[in-house]
Amino acid sequence: MSLGIVMLVHSALDRAEQVIRHWYAAGCPLVVHVDAAVPEADYRAFAGSLADLRDRLVFAPRFRCEWGSWELVAATQAAAALMLDRFEEADRVFLASGSCLPLRPVAELRAYLEAHPETNFIESATVRDVTWTRGGLGEERFTLRFPFSWKRQRRLFDAHVALQRRLGVRRRMPAGLVPHMGSQWWCLTRQTLQRILNDPDRAAIDRYFRQVWIPDESYFQTMARRWSDRIESRSLTASTFDFLGRPHILYDDHLPLLRRSGCFVARKAWPGAERLYEAFLQADSAPAEPLRLPDPGRIERVFARAAEQRLRGRAGLIMQGRLPAPHLNLPLTAAPYSVFEGVAEVFDGFAPWLARQLAEAGQGAAVHGHLFAPERAEFAGGATGYAGGLSDSATLRDYHAQMFLSNLIWNTRGQRQCFSFGPRDTQAIHWDLAKDPNAVISVISGAWMIPLHRAPMPFARRRAEAARLQRIEAEHLAALRSPWARARVRIWTLAEALEAPEERLQEAIEDTLGGPAPRRALPALADMEGLPDFLQALRNAGMHPQLTGELRAVPAPPARRAERA
Amino acid sequence: MLDAYRLRLQRRRLQLRARRKARELRLVSGRDAPAPAGGVTVFTVFRNEYLRLPHFLDYYRALGVRHFVMVDNASTDGGGDWAARQPDVTLYATGASYRAARCGMDWMNALLRRHGCGRWCLTVDPDELLVFPFCDSRPLPALADWLDASDLRSFAAMLLDLYPRNPEDVAAYRRGEDPLRILSWFDGGNYVLQRNPGHKNPWIQGGPRARAYFAAEPWCAPALNKVPLVRWSRRSVYVSATHMMLPRGLNQTYDRDGGETACGVLLHTKMLASFTAKAGEERARRQHFAGGREYGAYAAIGLAPLWGSWSERYAGWRQLEGLGLISRGHWA
């Protein structure tokens, strides 16, 4: 059996020459089409340097093949006809491009083909059932006309498509054809190719395909279905496309991947990929594992991951290449985190207690103080700098509070962040907390009254401060209760929390752990003696505390409780 | 609409200005016409940078750069003579004011137009080393070819300020050595990004300089966003250093729908030896942006201890991608 190679070359002629010599050395007859866009001088030099292969190498008539144009098919037809005509022995014909790189010894490819006699390897899927095209047009490629170049005359192209859709233009397909599409690169048997080229209706069919969009992906794919029933619908050339439908390019660092893939040919290699060409174009060796199945999936997975990164990106990351528009409401942060509002005011030593709880539950966590305190960001352990180089400076933080939070959560992925928040803090972030699906927020409303009632300030100032904080917290609670809030929120009034402090705390912890937590001794309650009197005094002064709930009595401080026992 | 017209006027004005300022340049070595070779051309203005120049050229040669176009702004340290002897450098010289040439950008715009039209041009300072995805296995021309194949015309790379473990370590640096051996640390994630609605560029601040020198006025912290690699056309012009360009489509190097586009960083070796001495000198010259205000801050504080236990030690582009500072986009 002999394998004939039809090669379409349009650039990187030196690399094409290398590959031609490789196929030639393995005994393959070749027909080479050089794009008419290649300058005459370059073409002559190229042909001249290949003069020594003249016994099995023929140059095909040249066409100017613009991307997606009919000329690509015409060039392929002419070259394939030449192959059948000149090389009687070629009973399989393989279509390759100048940037296709043979990955396995040609002898292995030949053995593989011999093991699949009479089989045409051509990817061809019905247009009706498979929506795999990227960039819009599927079936319309066959039902509309495309006289304008997509690359050069994009506006005319688009306008013409829109016009035809409006007018309801539908071309009729020549009888007996079922539109199929697939990879441009195929390997057909002599018989199939002969039948396609000698189709009695070829003139009409060619006339039809002249106006089809990207006919190189559908002409042979459709015609093969018409003339053969032994079709293995896959290409022997591994070639993947990015999300815009452009072929992925292969570089030196793909070498191990390409080796493992077991594909026979891959496209398309970067002309500068010295190591790739060196590694795969060695003297053709004997078949080592001729029947090993190609597994292009390996290559596809790598590129699919990149497409995912390009299209969806890493959630919660804001960087120079990813600046999501605000109206998309994508999460600001990369991972779940916990916000405790008022909890640290009710329980003395809440932060160390929480850190111990989380450590025992096996969750890596950092428990900060008030990260948005007006004086400084109270990082865990009193650090002045934190992960990623974040500074505790309030001005730096407040310059862009959203970025501060986003950076903190991104920089500490894998470690749960917990921090306190309250109405004294910088509020620039409060809507972002409410809208962030990663936020788990536990609020004891009005708890800021506890430190305030003991503050060493005259009553008038404490009253004014209480009024200010109450206004701020009310606004924040409204955000948490709004329909735009996507955080997981629990809100208790101070009175509710004090009715069953243990239950409340347990619920808050379980939200953070995302499951049941072992019950442990509670942290001590803060000293609240005199709080009800303070609240009454506020009422009497006309400032009604609305967020603490009905608080008539408070638990006695721990010392007093011990006495009673 | 009015906005677009205003930007067009600004672009024309900058181009005229560049043409006028080009008269200050005198060719020292190389050809005053585009080099025949393709590939990527590097464009640089320098003054007294002999310390960095040898490594700078070697770094970009290793990335596959075959042609440099440089302007020597009255160096007195011998760097200009050295550069004139390099076979792949086209050197211009000028004694004119750096500031009057808008930090050298008028000279750059003029030379980019003369040498760079239709090519990929990398405009960098001698203290900027480009790192991009796969730069350890794919040279710069591979990136340029891919950008071409993807119909992209510009490539963003933010400045990543490097600093030493101890401020005094920088004294050990010798000409020609890899500065990354001393300046091997950086801040992994304290950058602030905003979008400039006018020119549509991302506006990035933060990093060690912001936290050490601008904690009191973060809005004054230096901009870190850059568009150093551009397929130059007659219409292109740099507006403010290489931070932003016109036409403004060249600044839109990011994705607005949640995806990530390919981007890199410029490793910034500004804090190499004699940084504080240079800061004093530069402040006295007042030749830099905003009257050298930035250098005023450096000279006043000196080389602050920038290193912290959370500092990241530079380990290559994959580390930067993991940290979310760069992305391969869909270049796999």
PDB file of N, CA and C in Angstrom, chain B residues 144-211:
ATOM      1  N   ALA B 144       4.034  37.160  19.798  1.00  0.00           N
ATOM      2  CA  ALA B 144       3.606  38.119  18.780  1.00  0.00           C
ATOM      3  C   ALA B 144       2.812  37.411  17.681  1.00  0.00           C
ATOM      4  N   ASP B 145       3.293  36.257  17.248  1.00  0.00           N
ATOM      5  CA  ASP B 145       2.576  35.504  16.215  1.00  0.00           C
ATOM      6  C   ASP B 145       1.192  35.094  16.697  1.00  0.00           C
ATOM      7  N   TRP B 146       1.129  34.688  17.968  1.00  0.00           N
ATOM      8  CA  TRP B 146      -0.174  34.271  18.494  1.00  0.00           C
ATOM      9  C   TRP B 146      -1.129  35.454  18.581  1.00  0.00           C
ATOM     10  N   LEU B 147      -0.616  36.601  19.019  1.00  0.00           N
ATOM     11  CA  LEU B 147      -1.468  37.794  19.090  1.00  0.00           C
ATOM     12  C   LEU B 147      -1.988  38.131  17.697  1.00  0.00           C
ATOM     13  N   ASP B 148      -1.107  38.025  16.706  1.00  0.00           N
ATOM     14  CA  ASP B 148      -1.523  38.258  15.323  1.00  0.00           C
ATOM     15  C   ASP B 148      -2.628  37.292  14.922  1.00  0.00           C
ATOM     16  N   ALA B 149      -2.392  36.014  15.207  1.00  0.00           N
ATOM     17  CA  ALA B 149      -3.367  34.991  14.804  1.00  0.00           C
ATOM     18  C   ALA B 149      -4.693  35.206  15.511  1.00  0.00           C
ATOM     19  N   SER B 150      -4.668  35.833  16.693  1.00  0.00           N
ATOM     20  CA  SER B 150      -5.895  36.058  17.446  1.00  0.00           C
ATOM     21  C   SER B 150      -6.497  37.423  17.166  1.00  0.00           C
ATOM     22  N   ASP B 151      -5.935  38.149  16.178  1.00  0.00           N
ATOM     23  CA  ASP B 151      -6.419  39.492  15.853  1.00  0.00           C
ATOM     24  C   ASP B 151      -6.328  40.441  17.041  1.00  0.00           C
ATOM     25  N   LEU B 152      -5.342  40.264  17.893  1.00  0.00           N
ATOM     26  CA  LEU B 152      -5.134  41.193  19.001  1.00  0.00           C
ATOM     27  C   LEU B 152      -4.017  42.152  18.618  1.00  0.00           C
ATOM     28  N   ARG B 153      -4.143  43.399  19.047  1.00  0.00           N
ATOM     29  CA  ARG B 153      -3.175  44.408  18.622  1.00  0.00           C
ATOM     30  C   ARG B 153      -2.303  44.910  19.762  1.00  0.00           C
ATOM     31  N   SER B 154      -2.646  44.532  20.993  1.00  0.00           N
ATOM     32  CA  SER B 154      -1.829  44.993  22.116  1.00  0.00           C
ATOM     33  C   SER B 154      -1.865  43.961  23.233  1.00  0.00           C
ATOM     34  N   PHE B 155      -0.867  44.046  24.092  1.00  0.00           N
ATOM     35  CA  PHE B 155      -0.707  43.060  25.160  1.00  0.00           C
ATOM     36  C   PHE B 155      -0.337  43.813  26.435  1.00  0.00           C
ATOM     37  N   ALA B 156      -1.114  43.597  27.483  1.00  0.00           N
ATOM     38  CA  ALA B 156      -0.892  44.333  28.725  1.00  0.00           C
ATOM     39  C   ALA B 156       0.073  43.599  29.638  1.00  0.00           C
ATOM     40  N   ALA B 157       0.851  44.359  30.386  1.00  0.00           N
ATOM     41  CA  ALA B 157       1.737  43.769  31.393  1.00  0.00           C
ATOM     42  C   ALA B 157       1.902  44.792  32.497  1.00  0.00           C
ATOM     43  N   MET B 158       1.333  44.525  33.670  1.00  0.00           N
ATOM     44  CA  MET B 158       1.443  45.498  34.755  1.00  0.00           C
ATOM     45  C   MET B 158       2.845  45.464  35.344  1.00  0.00           C
ATOM     46  N   LEU B 159       3.224  46.571  35.959  1.00  0.00           N
ATOM     47  CA  LEU B 159       4.517  46.633  36.640  1.00  0.00           C
ATOM     48  C   LEU B 159       4.422  45.837  37.924  1.00  0.00           C
ATOM     49  N   LEU B 160       5.417  44.988  38.159  1.00  0.00           N
ATOM     50  CA  LEU B 160       5.475  44.254  39.419  1.00  0.00           C
ATOM     51  C   LEU B 160       6.771  44.690  40.109  1.00  0.00           C
ATOM     52  N   ASP B 161       6.622  45.491  41.158  1.00  0.00           N
ATOM     53  CA  ASP B 161       7.802  46.030  41.842  1.00  0.00           C
ATOM     54  C   ASP B 161       8.506  44.926  42.615  1.00  0.00           C
ATOM     55  N   LEU B 162       9.801  44.788  42.360  1.00  0.00           N
ATOM     56  CA  LEU B 162      10.600  43.802  43.084  1.00  0.00           C
ATOM     57  C   LEU B 162      11.396  44.513  44.161  1.00  0.00           C
ATOM     58  N   TYR B 163      11.651  43.818  45.266  1.00  0.00           N
ATOM     59  CA  TYR B 163      12.473  44.430  46.317  1.00  0.00           C
ATOM     60  C   TYR B 163      13.362  43.374  46.950  1.00  0.00           C
ATOM     61  N   PRO B 164      14.421  43.834  47.633  1.00  0.00           N
ATOM     62  CA  PRO B 164      15.355  42.885  48.231  1.00  0.00           C
ATOM     63  C   PRO B 164      14.884  42.446  49.615  1.00  0.00           C
ATOM     64  N   ARG B 165      15.516  41.395  50.127  1.00  0.00           N
ATOM     65  CA  ARG B 165      15.210  40.941  51.482  1.00  0.00           C
ATOM     66  C   ARG B 165      15.599  42.024  52.481  1.00  0.00           C
ATOM     67  N   ASN B 166      16.793  42.593  52.300  1.00  0.00           N
ATOM     68  CA  ASN B 166      17.248  43.706  53.136  1.00  0.00           C
ATOM     69  C   ASN B 166      17.634  44.858  52.217  1.00  0.00           C
ATOM     70  N   PRO B 167      17.329  46.075  52.611  1.00  0.00           N
ATOM     71  CA  PRO B 167      17.636  47.213  51.734  1.00  0.00           C
ATOM     72  C   PRO B 167      19.101  47.271  51.330  1.00  0.00           C
ATOM     73  N   GLU B 168      20.022  46.864  52.243  1.00  0.00           N
ATOM     74  CA  GLU B 168      21.447  47.022  51.923  1.00  0.00           C
ATOM     75  C   GLU B 168      21.947  45.961  50.942  1.00  0.00           C
ATOM     76  N   ASP B 169      21.136  44.923  50.676  1.00  0.00           N
ATOM     77  CA  ASP B 169      21.569  43.864  49.757  1.00  0.00           C
ATOM     78  C   ASP B 169      21.882  44.389  48.362  1.00  0.00           C
ATOM     79  N   VAL B 170      21.219  45.482  47.984  1.00  0.00           N
ATOM     80  CA  VAL B 170      21.341  45.931  46.592  1.00  0.00           C
ATOM     81  C   VAL B 170      22.755  46.410  46.271  1.00  0.00           C
ATOM     82  N   ALA B 171      23.499  46.784  47.304  1.00  0.00           N
ATOM     83  CA  ALA B 171      24.858  47.283  47.059  1.00  0.00           C
ATOM     84  C   ALA B 171      25.720  46.206  46.405  1.00  0.00           C
ATOM     85  N   ALA B 172      25.340  44.927  46.589  1.00  0.00           N
ATOM     86  CA  ALA B 172      26.166  43.842  46.070  1.00  0.00           C
ATOM     87  C   ALA B 172      25.978  43.628  44.574  1.00  0.00           C
ATOM     88  N   TYR B 173      25.045  44.345  43.938  1.00  0.00           N
ATOM     89  CA  TYR B 173      24.771  44.085  42.523  1.00  0.00           C
ATOM     90  C   TYR B 173      25.909  44.585  41.652  1.00  0.00           C
ATOM     91  N   ARG B 174      26.328  43.744  40.695  1.00  0.00           N
ATOM     92  CA  ARG B 174      27.375  44.114  39.740  1.00  0.00           C
ATOM     93  C   ARG B 174      26.780  44.089  38.341  1.00  0.00           C
ATOM     94  N   ARG B 175      27.263  44.980  37.504  1.00  0.00           N
ATOM     95  CA  ARG B 175      26.797  45.110  36.137  1.00  0.00           C
ATOM     96  C   ARG B 175      26.781  43.758  35.418  1.00  0.00           C
ATOM     97  N   GLY B 176      25.700  43.495  34.706  1.00  0.00           N
ATOM     98  CA  GLY B 176      25.623  42.267  33.927  1.00  0.00           C
ATOM     99  C   GLY B 176      24.979  41.111  34.667  1.00  0.00           C
ATOM    100  N   GLU B 177      24.933  41.190  35.995  1.00  0.00           N
ATOM    101  CA  GLU B 177      24.321  40.090  36.747  1.00  0.00           C
ATOM    102  C   GLU B 177      22.800  40.132  36.623  1.00  0.00           C
ATOM    103  N   ASP B 178      22.197  39.020  36.988  1.00  0.00           N
ATOM    104  CA  ASP B 178      20.743  38.956  36.995  1.00  0.00           C
ATOM    105  C   ASP B 178      20.228  39.683  38.237  1.00  0.00           C
ATOM    106  N   PRO B 179      19.537  40.802  38.069  1.00  0.00           N
ATOM    107  CA  PRO B 179      19.082  41.548  39.255  1.00  0.00           C
ATOM    108  C   PRO B 179      18.072  40.767  40.089  1.00  0.00           C
ATOM    109  N   LEU B 180      17.447  39.760  39.491  1.00  0.00           N
ATOM    110  CA  LEU B 180      16.446  39.004  40.233  1.00  0.00           C
ATOM    111  C   LEU B 180      17.059  38.175  41.362  1.00  0.00           C
ATOM    112  N   ARG B 181      18.382  38.000  41.300  1.00  0.00           N
ATOM    113  CA  ARG B 181      19.009  37.258  42.394  1.00  0.00           C
ATOM    114  C   ARG B 181      18.982  38.065  43.680  1.00  0.00           C
ATOM    115  N   ILE B 182      18.962  39.376  43.559  1.00  0.00           N
ATOM    116  CA  ILE B 182      18.909  40.227  44.752  1.00  0.00           C
ATOM    117  C   ILE B 182      17.490  40.746  44.971  1.00  0.00           C
ATOM    118  N   LEU B 183      16.908  41.223  43.883  1.00  0.00           N
ATOM    119  CA  LEU B 183      15.526  41.707  43.972  1.00  0.00           C
ATOM    120  C   LEU B 183      14.599  40.539  43.675  1.00  0.00           C
ATOM    121  N   SER B 184      14.436  39.660  44.662  1.00  0.00           N
ATOM    122  CA  SER B 184      13.673  38.463  44.325  1.00  0.00           C
ATOM    123  C   SER B 184      12.306  38.440  44.991  1.00  0.00           C
ATOM    124  N   TRP B 185      11.881  39.530  45.622  1.00  0.00           N
ATOM    125  CA  TRP B 185      10.629  39.496  46.374  1.00  0.00           C
ATOM    126  C   TRP B 185       9.616  40.471  45.805  1.00  0.00           C
ATOM    127  N   PHE B 186       8.352  40.131  45.993  1.00  0.00           N
ATOM    128  CA  PHE B 186       7.298  41.038  45.532  1.00  0.00           C
ATOM    129  C   PHE B 186       6.041  40.837  46.360  1.00  0.00           C
ATOM    130  N   ASP B 187       5.109  41.761  46.221  1.00  0.00           N
ATOM    131  CA  ASP B 187       3.811  41.659  46.900  1.00  0.00           C
ATOM    132  C   ASP B 187       2.870  40.850  46.014  1.00  0.00           C
ATOM    133  N   GLY B 188       2.278  39.807  46.594  1.00  0.00           N
ATOM    134  CA  GLY B 188       1.495  38.882  45.782  1.00  0.00           C
ATOM    135  C   GLY B 188       0.089  39.350  45.475  1.00  0.00           C
ATOM    136  N   GLY B 189      -0.488  40.195  46.322  1.00  0.00           N
ATOM    137  CA  GLY B 189      -1.893  40.518  46.057  1.00  0.00           C
ATOM    138  C   GLY B 189      -2.408  41.707  46.840  1.00  0.00           C
ATOM    139  N   ASN B 190      -1.829  42.873  46.620  1.00  0.00           N
ATOM    140  CA  ASN B 190      -2.390  44.074  47.264  1.00  0.00           C
ATOM    141  C   ASN B 190      -2.530  45.176  46.226  1.00  0.00           C
ATOM    142  N   TYR B 191      -3.055  44.799  45.079  1.00  0.00           N
ATOM    143  CA  TYR B 191      -3.175  45.765  43.991  1.00  0.00           C
ATOM    144  C   TYR B 191      -4.612  46.245  43.863  1.00  0.00           C
ATOM    145  N   VAL B 192      -4.736  47.496  43.528  1.00  0.00           N
ATOM    146  CA  VAL B 192      -6.055  48.109  43.409  1.00  0.00           C
ATOM    147  C   VAL B 192      -6.312  48.386  41.939  1.00  0.00           C
ATOM    148  N   LEU B 193      -7.386  47.819  41.423  1.00  0.00           N
ATOM    149  CA  LEU B 193      -7.698  48.011  40.000  1.00  0.00           C
ATOM    150  C   LEU B 193      -8.971  48.809  39.839  1.00  0.00           C
ATOM    151  N   GLN B 194      -8.905  49.789  38.980  1.00  0.00           N
ATOM    152  CA  GLN B 194     -10.096  50.540  38.613  1.00  0.00           C
ATOM    153  C   GLN B 194     -10.068  50.688  37.106  1.00  0.00           C
ATOM    154  N   ARG B 195     -11.207  51.073  36.558  1.00  0.00           N
ATOM    155  CA  ARG B 195     -11.247  51.238  35.118  1.00  0.00           C
ATOM    156  C   ARG B 195     -11.363  52.709  34.817  1.00  0.00           C
ATOM    157  N   ASN B 196     -10.472  53.189  33.972  1.00  0.00           N
ATOM    158  CA  ASN B 196     -10.507  54.590  33.580  1.00  0.00           C
ATOM    159  C   ASN B 196     -11.540  54.736  32.461  1.00  0.00           C
ATOM    160  N   PRO B 197     -12.672  55.385  32.763  1.00  0.00           N
ATOM    161  CA  PRO B 197     -13.761  55.391  31.772  1.00  0.00           C
ATOM    162  C   PRO B 197     -13.407  56.176  30.512  1.00  0.00           C
ATOM    163  N   GLY B 198     -12.503  57.134  30.609  1.00  0.00           N
ATOM    164  CA  GLY B 198     -12.167  57.944  29.440  1.00  0.00           C
ATOM    165  C   GLY B 198     -11.365  57.168  28.419  1.00  0.00           C
ATOM    166  N   HIS B 199     -10.157  56.784  28.806  1.00  0.00           N
ATOM    167  CA  HIS B 199      -9.289  56.071  27.873  1.00  0.00           C
ATOM    168  C   HIS B 199      -9.507  54.560  27.919  1.00  0.00           C
ATOM    169  N   LYS B 200     -10.395  54.120  28.819  1.00  0.00           N
ATOM    170  CA  LYS B 200     -10.787  52.711  28.915  1.00  0.00           C
ATOM    171  C   LYS B 200      -9.658  51.793  29.355  1.00  0.00           C
ATOM    172  N   ASN B 201      -8.583  52.332  29.894  1.00  0.00           N
ATOM    173  CA  ASN B 201      -7.512  51.462  30.367  1.00  0.00           C
ATOM    174  C   ASN B 201      -7.792  51.046  31.805  1.00  0.00           C
ATOM    175  N   PRO B 202      -7.265  49.883  32.225  1.00  0.00           N
ATOM    176  CA  PRO B 202      -7.334  49.570  33.645  1.00  0.00           C
ATOM    177  C   PRO B 202      -6.347  50.488  34.367  1.00  0.00           C
ATOM    178  N   TRP B 203      -6.705  50.952  35.540  1.00  0.00           N
ATOM    179  CA  TRP B 203      -5.802  51.798  36.314  1.00  0.00           C
ATOM    180  C   TRP B 203      -5.420  51.001  37.549  1.00  0.00           C
ATOM    181  N   ILE B 204      -4.161  50.636  37.624  1.00  0.00           N
ATOM    182  CA  ILE B 204      -3.697  49.759  38.698  1.00  0.00           C
ATOM    183  C   ILE B 204      -2.742  50.529  39.593  1.00  0.00           C
ATOM    184  N   GLN B 205      -2.968  50.425  40.904  1.00  0.00           N
ATOM    185  CA  GLN B 205      -2.031  50.984  41.880  1.00  0.00           C
ATOM    186  C   GLN B 205      -1.814  49.918  42.942  1.00  0.00           C
ATOM    187  N   GLY B 206      -0.911  50.217  43.876  1.00  0.00           N
ATOM    188  CA  GLY B 206      -0.688  49.265  44.953  1.00  0.00           C
ATOM    189  C   GLY B 206       0.740  48.772  44.950  1.00  0.00           C
ATOM    190  N   GLY B 207       0.943  47.615  45.568  1.00  0.00           N
ATOM    191  CA  GLY B 207       2.287  47.069  45.641  1.00  0.00           C
ATOM    192  C   GLY B 207       3.098  47.736  46.736  1.00  0.00           C
ATOM    193  N   PRO B 208       4.384  47.392  46.816  1.00  0.00           N
ATOM    194  CA  PRO B 208       5.212  47.880  47.922  1.00  0.00           C
ATOM    195  C   PRO B 208       5.363  49.397  47.942  1.00  0.00           C
ATOM    196  N   ARG B 209       5.449  50.025  46.760  1.00  0.00           N
ATOM    197  CA  ARG B 209       5.636  51.475  46.774  1.00  0.00           C
ATOM    198  C   ARG B 209       4.411  52.160  47.366  1.00  0.00           C
ATOM    199  N   ALA B 210       3.227  51.663  47.047  1.00  0.00           N
ATOM    200  CA  ALA B 210       2.023  52.290  47.580  1.00  0.00           C
ATOM    201  C   ALA B 210       1.979  52.156  49.097  1.00  0.00           C
ATOM    202  N   ARG B 211       2.294  50.957  49.613  1.00  0.00           N
ATOM    203  CA  ARG B 211       2.124  50.794  51.057  1.00  0.00           C
ATOM    204  C   ARG B 211       3.241  51.456  51.838  1.00  0.00           C
TER     205      ARG B 211
END
